[in-house]
Every structure is written in structure tokens, then in C-alpha cells.
PDB file of C-alpha atoms (C1' of nucleotides) in Angstrom:
ATOM      1  CA  MET A  17      -1.422 -54.350  -2.053  1.00 48.00           C
ATOM      2  CA  SER A  18      -4.997 -53.542  -1.214  1.00 58.00           C
ATOM      3  CA  ASP A  19      -7.009 -56.453  -2.560  1.00 84.00           C
ATOM      4  CA  ALA A  20     -10.618 -57.381  -1.949  1.00 85.00           C
ATOM      5  CA  HIS A  21      -9.834 -59.294   1.232  1.00 92.00           C
ATOM      6  CA  ASP A  22      -8.083 -56.296   2.639  1.00 96.00           C
ATOM      7  CA  VAL A  23     -11.031 -53.993   2.172  1.00 97.00           C
ATOM      8  CA  LEU A  24     -13.474 -56.530   3.566  1.00 98.00           C
ATOM      9  CA  PHE A  25     -11.454 -57.399   6.645  1.00 98.00           C
ATOM     10  CA  ARG A  26     -10.608 -53.817   7.429  1.00 98.00           C
ATOM     11  CA  THR A  27     -14.160 -52.631   6.899  1.00 98.00           C
ATOM     12  CA  LEU A  28     -15.634 -55.346   9.097  1.00 98.00           C
ATOM     13  CA  ALA A  29     -12.953 -55.011  11.767  1.00 98.00           C
ATOM     14  CA  ASP A  30     -14.601 -52.037  13.430  1.00 98.00           C
ATOM     15  CA  PRO A  31     -17.278 -53.150  15.946  1.00 98.00           C
ATOM     16  CA  THR A  32     -19.595 -50.208  15.368  1.00 98.00           C
ATOM     17  CA  ARG A  33     -19.428 -50.604  11.629  1.00 98.00           C
ATOM     18  CA  ARG A  34     -19.882 -54.361  11.793  1.00 98.00           C
ATOM     19  CA  ALA A  35     -22.883 -53.904  14.105  1.00 98.00           C
ATOM     20  CA  ILE A  36     -24.494 -51.625  11.550  1.00 98.00           C
ATOM     21  CA  PHE A  37     -23.920 -54.176   8.823  1.00 98.00           C
ATOM     22  CA  GLU A  38     -25.269 -56.979  11.020  1.00 97.00           C
ATOM     23  CA  ARG A  39     -28.404 -54.973  11.715  1.00 97.00           C
ATOM     24  CA  LEU A  40     -28.938 -54.431   8.012  1.00 97.00           C
ATOM     25  CA  CYS A  41     -28.532 -58.171   7.483  1.00 96.00           C
ATOM     26  CA  ARG A  42     -30.956 -59.084  10.273  1.00 94.00           C
ATOM     27  CA  GLU A  43     -33.611 -56.439   9.782  1.00 95.00           C
ATOM     28  CA  GLY A  44     -33.265 -55.419   6.175  1.00 94.00           C
ATOM     29  CA  GLU A  45     -33.334 -51.935   4.747  1.00 96.00           C
ATOM     30  CA  LYS A  46     -33.033 -49.066   7.229  1.00 98.00           C
ATOM     31  CA  THR A  47     -32.760 -45.307   7.085  1.00 98.00           C
ATOM     32  CA  VAL A  48     -29.756 -43.489   8.519  1.00 98.00           C
ATOM     33  CA  GLY A  49     -31.933 -42.177  11.322  1.00 98.00           C
ATOM     34  CA  ALA A  50     -33.164 -45.639  12.285  1.00 98.00           C
ATOM     35  CA  LEU A  51     -29.617 -46.951  12.310  1.00 98.00           C
ATOM     36  CA  THR A  52     -28.372 -44.004  14.355  1.00 98.00           C
ATOM     37  CA  ALA A  53     -31.051 -44.617  16.975  1.00 97.00           C
ATOM     38  CA  HIS A  54     -29.384 -47.877  18.033  1.00 96.00           C
ATOM     39  CA  ALA A  55     -25.789 -47.338  17.010  1.00 97.00           C
ATOM     40  CA  GLY A  56     -24.587 -45.602  20.154  1.00 96.00           C
ATOM     41  CA  VAL A  57     -22.746 -42.966  18.151  1.00 98.00           C
ATOM     42  CA  SER A  58     -23.697 -39.696  16.493  1.00 98.00           C
ATOM     43  CA  GLN A  59     -25.402 -39.470  13.129  1.00 98.00           C
ATOM     44  CA  PRO A  60     -22.353 -38.155  11.256  1.00 98.00           C
ATOM     45  CA  VAL A  61     -20.392 -41.124  12.501  1.00 98.00           C
ATOM     46  CA  VAL A  62     -23.080 -43.498  11.259  1.00 98.00           C
ATOM     47  CA  SER A  63     -23.046 -41.778   7.884  1.00 98.00           C
ATOM     48  CA  LYS A  64     -19.293 -42.132   7.732  1.00 98.00           C
ATOM     49  CA  HIS A  65     -19.467 -45.835   8.511  1.00 98.00           C
ATOM     50  CA  LEU A  66     -22.176 -46.306   5.908  1.00 98.00           C
ATOM     51  CA  GLY A  67     -19.940 -44.548   3.411  1.00 98.00           C
ATOM     52  CA  LEU A  68     -17.134 -46.982   4.119  1.00 98.00           C
ATOM     53  CA  LEU A  69     -19.474 -49.971   3.986  1.00 98.00           C
ATOM     54  CA  LYS A  70     -20.694 -48.692   0.641  1.00 98.00           C
ATOM     55  CA  ARG A  71     -17.165 -48.263  -0.691  1.00 97.00           C
ATOM     56  CA  ALA A  72     -16.472 -51.829   0.376  1.00 97.00           C
ATOM     57  CA  GLY A  73     -19.513 -52.934  -1.611  1.00 97.00           C
ATOM     58  CA  LEU A  74     -21.184 -54.278   1.520  1.00 97.00           C
ATOM     59  CA  VAL A  75     -24.253 -52.060   1.355  1.00 98.00           C
ATOM     60  CA  LEU A  76     -26.443 -50.344  -1.193  1.00 97.00           C
ATOM     61  CA  ASP A  77     -28.133 -46.983  -0.755  1.00 97.00           C
ATOM     62  CA  ARG A  78     -31.430 -45.801  -2.110  1.00 97.00           C
ATOM     63  CA  HIS A  79     -32.516 -42.189  -1.900  1.00 97.00           C
ATOM     64  CA  GLU A  80     -36.155 -41.457  -1.199  1.00 96.00           C
ATOM     65  CA  GLY A  81     -37.038 -37.870  -0.558  1.00 95.00           C
ATOM     66  CA  ARG A  82     -34.739 -36.588   2.141  1.00 97.00           C
ATOM     67  CA  GLN A  83     -33.982 -39.969   3.606  1.00 97.00           C
ATOM     68  CA  THR A  84     -31.469 -42.514   2.453  1.00 98.00           C
ATOM     69  CA  HIS A  85     -32.253 -46.192   2.842  1.00 98.00           C
ATOM     70  CA  TYR A  86     -29.356 -48.592   3.213  1.00 98.00           C
ATOM     71  CA  SER A  87     -29.449 -52.346   2.732  1.00 97.00           C
ATOM     72  CA  ALA A  88     -26.901 -55.128   3.128  1.00 96.00           C
ATOM     73  CA  LYS A  89     -25.382 -56.670   0.033  1.00 95.00           C
ATOM     74  CA  VAL A  90     -24.522 -60.106   1.382  1.00 92.00           C
ATOM     75  CA  ALA A  91     -23.001 -61.243  -1.895  1.00 92.00           C
ATOM     76  CA  ALA A  92     -20.066 -58.971  -1.116  1.00 94.00           C
ATOM     77  CA  LEU A  93     -19.041 -61.428   1.584  1.00 94.00           C
ATOM     78  CA  ALA A  94     -18.120 -63.975  -1.078  1.00 93.00           C
ATOM     79  CA  PRO A  95     -14.390 -63.160  -1.159  1.00 94.00           C
ATOM     80  CA  LEU A  96     -14.319 -63.641   2.584  1.00 94.00           C
ATOM     81  CA  VAL A  97     -15.893 -67.063   2.267  1.00 92.00           C
ATOM     82  CA  ASP A  98     -13.465 -67.932  -0.520  1.00 92.00           C
ATOM     83  CA  TRP A  99     -10.491 -66.823   1.529  1.00 95.00           C
ATOM     84  CA  THR A 100     -11.587 -68.832   4.531  1.00 93.00           C
ATOM     85  CA  SER A 101     -12.192 -72.022   2.607  1.00 91.00           C
ATOM     86  CA  GLN A 102      -8.898 -71.514   0.801  1.00 92.00           C
ATOM     87  CA  MET A 103      -7.063 -71.340   4.115  1.00 92.00           C
ATOM     88  CA  ALA A 104      -8.872 -74.423   5.333  1.00 87.00           C
ATOM     89  CA  GLY A 105      -8.077 -76.061   2.013  1.00 82.00           C
ATOM     90  CA  PHE A 106      -4.366 -75.453   2.324  1.00 73.00           C
ATOM     91  CA  TRP A 107      -4.519 -76.963   5.732  1.00 68.00           C
ATOM     92  CA  GLU A 108      -6.231 -80.111   4.454  1.00 68.00           C
ATOM     93  CA  ASN A 109      -3.789 -80.409   1.569  1.00 67.00           C
ATOM     94  CA  ARG A 110      -0.907 -80.312   3.971  1.00 66.00           C
ATOM     95  CA  PHE A 111      -2.692 -82.957   5.937  1.00 64.00           C
ATOM     96  CA  ASP A 112      -2.879 -85.053   2.769  1.00 62.00           C
ATOM     97  CA  ASP A 113       0.818 -84.440   2.176  1.00 62.00           C
ATOM     98  CA  LEU A 114       1.488 -85.715   5.649  1.00 58.00           C
ATOM     99  CA  GLU A 115      -0.548 -88.827   4.941  1.00 60.00           C
ATOM    100  CA  ASP A 116       1.381 -89.396   1.720  1.00 62.00           C
ATOM    101  CA  LEU A 117       4.620 -88.981   3.584  1.00 53.00           C
ATOM    102  CA  LEU A 118       3.581 -91.449   6.247  1.00 55.00           C
ATOM    103  CA  GLN A 119       2.509 -93.946   3.584  1.00 63.00           C
ATOM    104  CA  ARG A 120       5.814 -93.632   1.780  1.00 53.00           C
ATOM    105  CA  MET A 121       7.614 -94.070   5.072  1.00 56.00           C
ATOM    106  CA  ASP A 122       5.587 -97.215   5.638  1.00 59.00           C
ATOM    107  CA  GLN A 123       6.793 -98.904   2.490  1.00 51.00           C
TER     108      GLN A 123
ATOM    109  CA  MET B   5     -18.057 -55.847  23.833  1.00 48.00           C
ATOM    110  CA  SER B   6     -15.036 -57.700  22.542  1.00 59.00           C
ATOM    111  CA  ASP B   7     -16.362 -61.041  21.342  1.00 83.00           C
ATOM    112  CA  ALA B   8     -14.660 -63.716  19.270  1.00 85.00           C
ATOM    113  CA  HIS B   9     -15.619 -62.102  15.980  1.00 93.00           C
ATOM    114  CA  ASP B  10     -14.037 -58.876  17.069  1.00 96.00           C
ATOM    115  CA  VAL B  11     -10.686 -60.436  17.836  1.00 97.00           C
ATOM    116  CA  LEU B  12     -10.673 -62.448  14.602  1.00 98.00           C
ATOM    117  CA  PHE B  13     -11.629 -59.583  12.335  1.00 98.00           C
ATOM    118  CA  ARG B  14      -9.257 -57.160  13.977  1.00 98.00           C
ATOM    119  CA  THR B  15      -6.394 -59.625  13.957  1.00 98.00           C
ATOM    120  CA  LEU B  16      -6.869 -60.537  10.310  1.00 98.00           C
ATOM    121  CA  ALA B  17      -7.455 -56.947   9.226  1.00 98.00           C
ATOM    122  CA  ASP B  18      -3.762 -56.109   9.051  1.00 98.00           C
ATOM    123  CA  PRO B  19      -2.235 -57.138   5.679  1.00 98.00           C
ATOM    124  CA  THR B  20       1.174 -58.026   7.056  1.00 98.00           C
ATOM    125  CA  ARG B  21      -0.308 -60.129   9.814  1.00 98.00           C
ATOM    126  CA  ARG B  22      -2.762 -61.817   7.491  1.00 98.00           C
ATOM    127  CA  ALA B  23       0.046 -62.572   5.045  1.00 98.00           C
ATOM    128  CA  ILE B  24       1.971 -64.309   7.812  1.00 98.00           C
ATOM    129  CA  PHE B  25      -1.071 -66.373   8.703  1.00 98.00           C
ATOM    130  CA  GLU B  26      -1.694 -67.234   5.055  1.00 97.00           C
ATOM    131  CA  ARG B  27       1.879 -68.396   4.688  1.00 97.00           C
ATOM    132  CA  LEU B  28       1.547 -70.635   7.701  1.00 97.00           C
ATOM    133  CA  CYS B  29      -1.620 -72.068   6.184  1.00 95.00           C
ATOM    134  CA  ARG B  30      -0.015 -72.667   2.786  1.00 94.00           C
ATOM    135  CA  GLU B  31       3.388 -73.881   3.832  1.00 95.00           C
ATOM    136  CA  GLY B  32       2.884 -75.217   7.310  1.00 94.00           C
ATOM    137  CA  GLU B  33       5.077 -74.724  10.329  1.00 96.00           C
ATOM    138  CA  LYS B  34       7.744 -72.033  10.055  1.00 98.00           C
ATOM    139  CA  THR B  35      10.322 -70.443  12.326  1.00 98.00           C
ATOM    140  CA  VAL B  36      10.275 -66.755  13.097  1.00 98.00           C
ATOM    141  CA  GLY B  37      13.387 -66.307  10.996  1.00 98.00           C
ATOM    142  CA  ALA B  38      11.855 -68.017   7.974  1.00 98.00           C
ATOM    143  CA  LEU B  39       8.746 -65.886   8.284  1.00 98.00           C
ATOM    144  CA  THR B  40      10.770 -62.710   8.685  1.00 98.00           C
ATOM    145  CA  ALA B  41      12.707 -63.465   5.487  1.00 97.00           C
ATOM    146  CA  HIS B  42       9.583 -62.892   3.382  1.00 96.00           C
ATOM    147  CA  ALA B  43       7.519 -60.606   5.546  1.00 97.00           C
ATOM    148  CA  GLY B  44       8.993 -57.308   4.395  1.00 96.00           C
ATOM    149  CA  VAL B  45       9.244 -56.057   7.955  1.00 98.00           C
ATOM    150  CA  SER B  46      11.763 -56.439  10.758  1.00 98.00           C
ATOM    151  CA  GLN B  47      11.974 -59.462  12.997  1.00 98.00           C
ATOM    152  CA  PRO B  48      10.564 -57.725  16.092  1.00 98.00           C
ATOM    153  CA  VAL B  49       7.540 -56.727  14.060  1.00 98.00           C
ATOM    154  CA  VAL B  50       7.041 -60.322  12.942  1.00 98.00           C
ATOM    155  CA  SER B  51       7.299 -61.489  16.538  1.00 98.00           C
ATOM    156  CA  LYS B  52       4.730 -58.933  17.567  1.00 98.00           C
ATOM    157  CA  HIS B  53       2.312 -60.065  14.860  1.00 98.00           C
ATOM    158  CA  LEU B  54       2.843 -63.667  15.832  1.00 98.00           C
ATOM    159  CA  GLY B  55       2.072 -62.736  19.412  1.00 98.00           C
ATOM    160  CA  LEU B  56      -1.234 -61.197  18.347  1.00 98.00           C
ATOM    161  CA  LEU B  57      -2.064 -64.167  16.111  1.00 98.00           C
ATOM    162  CA  LYS B  58      -1.367 -66.426  19.065  1.00 98.00           C
ATOM    163  CA  ARG B  59      -3.575 -64.393  21.401  1.00 97.00           C
ATOM    164  CA  ALA B  60      -6.324 -64.651  18.795  1.00 97.00           C
ATOM    165  CA  GLY B  61      -5.885 -68.423  18.827  1.00 97.00           C
ATOM    166  CA  LEU B  62      -4.938 -68.436  15.150  1.00 97.00           C
ATOM    167  CA  VAL B  63      -1.479 -69.937  15.592  1.00 97.00           C
ATOM    168  CA  LEU B  64       0.377 -72.304  17.882  1.00 97.00           C
ATOM    169  CA  ASP B  65       3.989 -71.985  18.894  1.00 97.00           C
ATOM    170  CA  ARG B  66       6.486 -74.737  19.606  1.00 97.00           C
ATOM    171  CA  HIS B  67       9.891 -74.036  21.106  1.00 97.00           C
ATOM    172  CA  GLU B  68      12.829 -76.049  19.884  1.00 96.00           C
ATOM    173  CA  GLY B  69      16.207 -74.951  21.092  1.00 95.00           C
ATOM    174  CA  ARG B  70      16.600 -71.317  20.355  1.00 97.00           C
ATOM    175  CA  GLN B  71      14.034 -71.208  17.612  1.00 97.00           C
ATOM    176  CA  THR B  72      10.283 -70.966  17.851  1.00 98.00           C
ATOM    177  CA  HIS B  73       8.144 -72.760  15.296  1.00 98.00           C
ATOM    178  CA  TYR B  74       4.721 -71.343  14.537  1.00 98.00           C
ATOM    179  CA  SER B  75       1.848 -73.139  12.831  1.00 97.00           C
ATOM    180  CA  ALA B  76      -1.642 -72.096  11.748  1.00 96.00           C
ATOM    181  CA  LYS B  77      -4.625 -73.266  13.737  1.00 94.00           C
ATOM    182  CA  VAL B  78      -7.276 -73.203  11.056  1.00 91.00           C
ATOM    183  CA  ALA B  79     -10.005 -74.328  13.433  1.00 92.00           C
ATOM    184  CA  ALA B  80      -9.868 -70.851  14.954  1.00 94.00           C
ATOM    185  CA  LEU B  81     -11.512 -69.545  11.789  1.00 94.00           C
ATOM    186  CA  ALA B  82     -14.744 -71.315  12.725  1.00 93.00           C
ATOM    187  CA  PRO B  83     -16.410 -68.273  14.348  1.00 94.00           C
ATOM    188  CA  LEU B  84     -15.715 -66.348  11.176  1.00 94.00           C
ATOM    189  CA  VAL B  85     -17.393 -69.001   9.079  1.00 92.00           C
ATOM    190  CA  ASP B  86     -20.323 -69.061  11.494  1.00 92.00           C
ATOM    191  CA  TRP B  87     -20.691 -65.301  11.387  1.00 95.00           C
ATOM    192  CA  THR B  88     -20.633 -65.230   7.606  1.00 94.00           C
ATOM    193  CA  SER B  89     -23.199 -67.950   7.171  1.00 91.00           C
ATOM    194  CA  GLN B  90     -25.321 -66.320   9.835  1.00 92.00           C
ATOM    195  CA  MET B  91     -25.324 -63.059   7.891  1.00 92.00           C
ATOM    196  CA  ALA B  92     -26.156 -64.914   4.711  1.00 87.00           C
ATOM    197  CA  GLY B  93     -28.820 -66.789   6.645  1.00 83.00           C
ATOM    198  CA  PHE B  94     -30.537 -63.638   7.814  1.00 73.00           C
ATOM    199  CA  TRP B  95     -30.561 -62.465   4.274  1.00 69.00           C
ATOM    200  CA  GLU B  96     -32.208 -65.666   3.037  1.00 69.00           C
ATOM    201  CA  ASN B  97     -34.741 -65.560   5.832  1.00 68.00           C
ATOM    202  CA  ARG B  98     -35.735 -62.087   4.832  1.00 68.00           C
ATOM    203  CA  PHE B  99     -36.037 -63.374   1.328  1.00 65.00           C
ATOM    204  CA  ASP B 100     -38.346 -66.097   2.625  1.00 64.00           C
ATOM    205  CA  ASP B 101     -40.330 -63.459   4.488  1.00 63.00           C
ATOM    206  CA  LEU B 102     -40.686 -61.590   1.262  1.00 57.00           C
ATOM    207  CA  GLU B 103     -41.904 -64.734  -0.472  1.00 60.00           C
ATOM    208  CA  ASP B 104     -44.404 -65.329   2.314  1.00 62.00           C
ATOM    209  CA  LEU B 105     -45.589 -61.778   2.014  1.00 53.00           C
ATOM    210  CA  LEU B 106     -46.005 -62.071  -1.715  1.00 53.00           C
ATOM    211  CA  GLN B 107     -47.899 -65.328  -1.295  1.00 63.00           C
ATOM    212  CA  ARG B 108     -50.228 -63.781   1.261  1.00 53.00           C
ATOM    213  CA  MET B 109     -50.757 -60.838  -1.043  1.00 56.00           C
ATOM    214  CA  ASP B 110     -51.658 -63.277  -3.772  1.00 57.00           C
ATOM    215  CA  GLN B 111     -54.479 -64.844  -1.869  1.00 50.00           C
TER     216      GLN B 111
ATOM    217  C1'  DC C  24     -41.133 -18.194   1.194  1.00 83.80           C
ATOM    218  C1'  DT C  25     -39.684 -19.924   5.630  1.00 83.80           C
ATOM    219  C1'  DC C  26     -38.672 -23.306   8.750  1.00 83.80           C
ATOM    220  C1'  DA C  27     -37.931 -28.020  10.158  1.00 83.80           C
ATOM    221  C1'  DT C  28     -36.035 -32.382   8.932  1.00 83.80           C
ATOM    222  C1'  DT C  29     -32.722 -35.664   7.195  1.00 83.80           C
ATOM    223  C1'  DC C  30     -28.461 -36.767   5.771  1.00 83.80           C
ATOM    224  C1'  DA C  31     -23.619 -35.744   4.190  1.00 83.80           C
ATOM    225  C1'  DT C  32     -19.384 -33.191   4.631  1.00 83.80           C
ATOM    226  C1'  DA C  33     -15.667 -30.549   6.934  1.00 83.80           C
ATOM    227  C1'  DG C  34     -12.565 -29.948  10.392  1.00 83.80           C
ATOM    228  C1'  DC C  35     -10.655 -31.096  14.776  1.00 83.80           C
ATOM    229  C1'  DT C  36      -8.789 -34.256  18.404  1.00 83.80           C
ATOM    230  C1'  DG C  37      -7.343 -38.154  21.096  1.00 83.80           C
ATOM    231  C1'  DT C  38      -6.270 -42.823  20.812  1.00 83.80           C
ATOM    232  C1'  DC C  39      -4.639 -46.839  18.767  1.00 83.80           C
ATOM    233  C1'  DT C  40      -1.220 -49.319  16.434  1.00 83.80           C
ATOM    234  C1'  DG C  41       2.189 -50.839  13.001  1.00 83.80           C
ATOM    235  C1'  DG C  42       6.629 -49.758  12.013  1.00 83.80           C
ATOM    236  C1'  DC C  43      11.376 -48.895  13.689  1.00 83.80           C
ATOM    237  C1'  DT C  44      15.896 -49.460  16.787  1.00 83.80           C
ATOM    238  C1'  DA C  45      17.993 -50.988  20.881  1.00 83.80           C
ATOM    239  C1'  DT C  46      18.342 -54.389  24.022  1.00 83.80           C
ATOM    240  C1'  DA C  47      17.423 -58.327  27.038  1.00 83.80           C
ATOM    241  C1'  DC C  48      16.971 -63.370  27.295  1.00 83.80           C
ATOM    242  C1'  DG C  49      17.814 -68.025  26.303  1.00 83.80           C
ATOM    243  C1'  DT C  50      20.441 -71.430  23.526  1.00 83.80           C
ATOM    244  C1'  DT C  51      24.182 -73.447  20.889  1.00 83.80           C
ATOM    245  C1'  DA C  52      29.020 -73.308  19.376  1.00 83.80           C
ATOM    246  C1'  DA C  53      33.965 -72.583  20.174  1.00 83.80           C
TER     247       DA C  53
ATOM    248  C1'  DT D  19      33.470 -68.702  29.619  1.00 83.80           C
ATOM    249  C1'  DT D  20      32.780 -66.163  25.702  1.00 83.80           C
ATOM    250  C1'  DA D  21      30.758 -65.365  21.339  1.00 83.80           C
ATOM    251  C1'  DA D  22      27.260 -65.868  18.033  1.00 83.80           C
ATOM    252  C1'  DC D  23      22.655 -66.794  17.052  1.00 83.80           C
ATOM    253  C1'  DG D  24      17.343 -66.731  17.321  1.00 83.80           C
ATOM    254  C1'  DT D  25      13.381 -64.462  19.579  1.00 83.80           C
ATOM    255  C1'  DA D  26      11.083 -61.617  22.551  1.00 83.80           C
ATOM    256  C1'  DT D  27      10.492 -57.250  24.849  1.00 83.80           C
ATOM    257  C1'  DA D  28      10.788 -52.184  25.578  1.00 83.80           C
ATOM    258  C1'  DG D  29      10.347 -47.751  24.100  1.00 83.80           C
ATOM    259  C1'  DC D  30       9.595 -44.461  20.667  1.00 83.80           C
ATOM    260  C1'  DC D  31       7.252 -42.197  16.639  1.00 83.80           C
ATOM    261  C1'  DA D  32       4.334 -41.171  12.736  1.00 83.80           C
ATOM    262  C1'  DG D  33       0.226 -42.144  10.514  1.00 83.80           C
ATOM    263  C1'  DA D  34      -4.434 -43.852  10.496  1.00 83.80           C
ATOM    264  C1'  DC D  35      -8.926 -43.432  12.154  1.00 83.80           C
ATOM    265  C1'  DA D  36     -13.127 -43.383  15.063  1.00 83.80           C
ATOM    266  C1'  DG D  37     -15.350 -40.192  17.607  1.00 83.80           C
ATOM    267  C1'  DC D  38     -17.090 -35.385  18.240  1.00 83.80           C
ATOM    268  C1'  DT D  39     -19.348 -30.595  16.849  1.00 83.80           C
ATOM    269  C1'  DA D  40     -20.543 -27.388  13.400  1.00 83.80           C
ATOM    270  C1'  DT D  41     -22.289 -26.643   9.120  1.00 83.80           C
ATOM    271  C1'  DG D  42     -23.906 -27.378   4.321  1.00 83.80           C
ATOM    272  C1'  DA D  43     -27.263 -29.262   1.057  1.00 83.80           C
ATOM    273  C1'  DA D  44     -31.475 -31.094  -0.194  1.00 83.80           C
ATOM    274  C1'  DT D  45     -36.263 -32.019   0.607  1.00 83.80           C
ATOM    275  C1'  DG D  46     -40.974 -31.676   2.834  1.00 83.80           C
ATOM    276  C1'  DA D  47     -44.258 -29.111   5.624  1.00 83.80           C
ATOM    277  C1'  DG D  48     -46.877 -24.980   6.763  1.00 83.80           C
TER     278       DG D  48
END
DNA sequence: CTCATTCATAGCTGTCTGGCTATACGTTAA
DNA sequence: TTAACGTATAGCCAGACAGCTATGAATGAG
């Protein structure tokens, strides 16, 4: 059972990887070298994280000469937003149920 | 660097744990036994997950005799919502920047 | 052509953690 | 008190994975 939520949560769970994604969100397109400069880990590690982010659909890559430019694909966060509001929704529904119950008890 | 986002993402990254949380959101308060019945893992594992969910602030526990009732604390998802909208926000801002740039180029 | 640059891949390693069983602890029933 | 029940804890193990170095592959510079 490896649905969309799973991939998103797992991909964003790692601090280093999430930091890379955040930087792409804040500052836009970056090369692997630029990302490595502030990532605190080696270049191969950054490449690996970018690969996972790409597989999760969270980033896009664009090859230009010998550099690769990565950019955030914010739309990929949609399932996460959906999931969150769904959870909140269930909670509110149960709250409504409680209200109904209290009303029926009142009668 | 273990901020609130970190704990939330890491805690919700595990499918089994997330499923437990989802169930608490959908169906409200449950005992450990009731949760174990549908979790697909042993009771100690469920207890462990509940412990982590509790440490993350995602659930509350209530002791009643020899059973423990757990319930979801949806408000704890707030930082996640904030983070997501922040990421989306950065993206829109950069879009605005692009518009500004294009406008300036137009003049 | 040759060398430097930029990134990706391969292979290794230590750590983290989710699963298990066994067991301890507290509570209710007999 | 003793037994059964519901959870939590302890301890172990196997698999996953984030980090590293070394190297390959592709491109640009000289």
C-alpha cells in the first residue's frame, strides 16, 4: 500500500531533503552545485535526494550543458493538502455528530 | 535542527502509524485493543506507535480502568498546513516577481 | 585531443527503526 | 488471593536508508 500520501510524507520526512525542496520553493530554480553549496552534505548525496524528490514528483529537472537545473513543483503538494483537510474534516464531522447527539438527548 | 515540521513529517511518514492516526480521525476515540484489531501488527507495536503519536502531539490518551483510550488531536496538524501554504506562497511570490520582471521589461 | 568541470551512479557502512516475543504493571473478576 | 485481562516496556533482529568515497559519463574550455 504505497499511495501518493506515502511517497510525499516519506520523501519530505528527511530534513536534508526537505531543506533542499524548501530552498527550491523559496529561491526558485537552482543547479546541483548551488544546492550542494548550502546543503551540508556531499554532492552525490544531494543528487540522490534530488532523484527521490523527482520520483515523488516534487521537483522538475532541466538539463543545460553539463549542469542540471532543478525547480520545485508545488502542485505536487496537493495530495498532502487534501489529506490534511480530510483529517480535519473527519474531526469536524464527528463534532457535528456530537452536536446531533446532544440535541437528540435534549429532546 | 529538529523543529515541529520535522517531528510531524517523520511521525506521519510511517504507513502503519499514519493509518492509526487516520482511524482516530475518522472514527474518534478508540482503545488500544480496538486499534490493534485492525492495525495488522501486534499490540506492542500499536502501543509504540501511539507513544510516538502522543510525543508528536497528534493524539491524546485517557486512562479508564485498565484500558487506555486514544483520540486524534487534529489541531496538531496546524504546522503542517502552515508549512504547505508557506511553500505555495513562496512559489506564488516568485510568480509575482516574474510578472514584475516582465512588466519592467515591457516598459 | 586533452583536461577540467558538473553531475549521476556504484558500492560500502553505520545508524535508525519498525516489526517481533517475552514480560512487567495495573486493573477487574472470581 | 488468584486469575484473567488490557497496555506498556524491554530486548532483540532484519531491513531500510542517509551518509561517505570512488568512479563513470557527458560537456565545455584550451
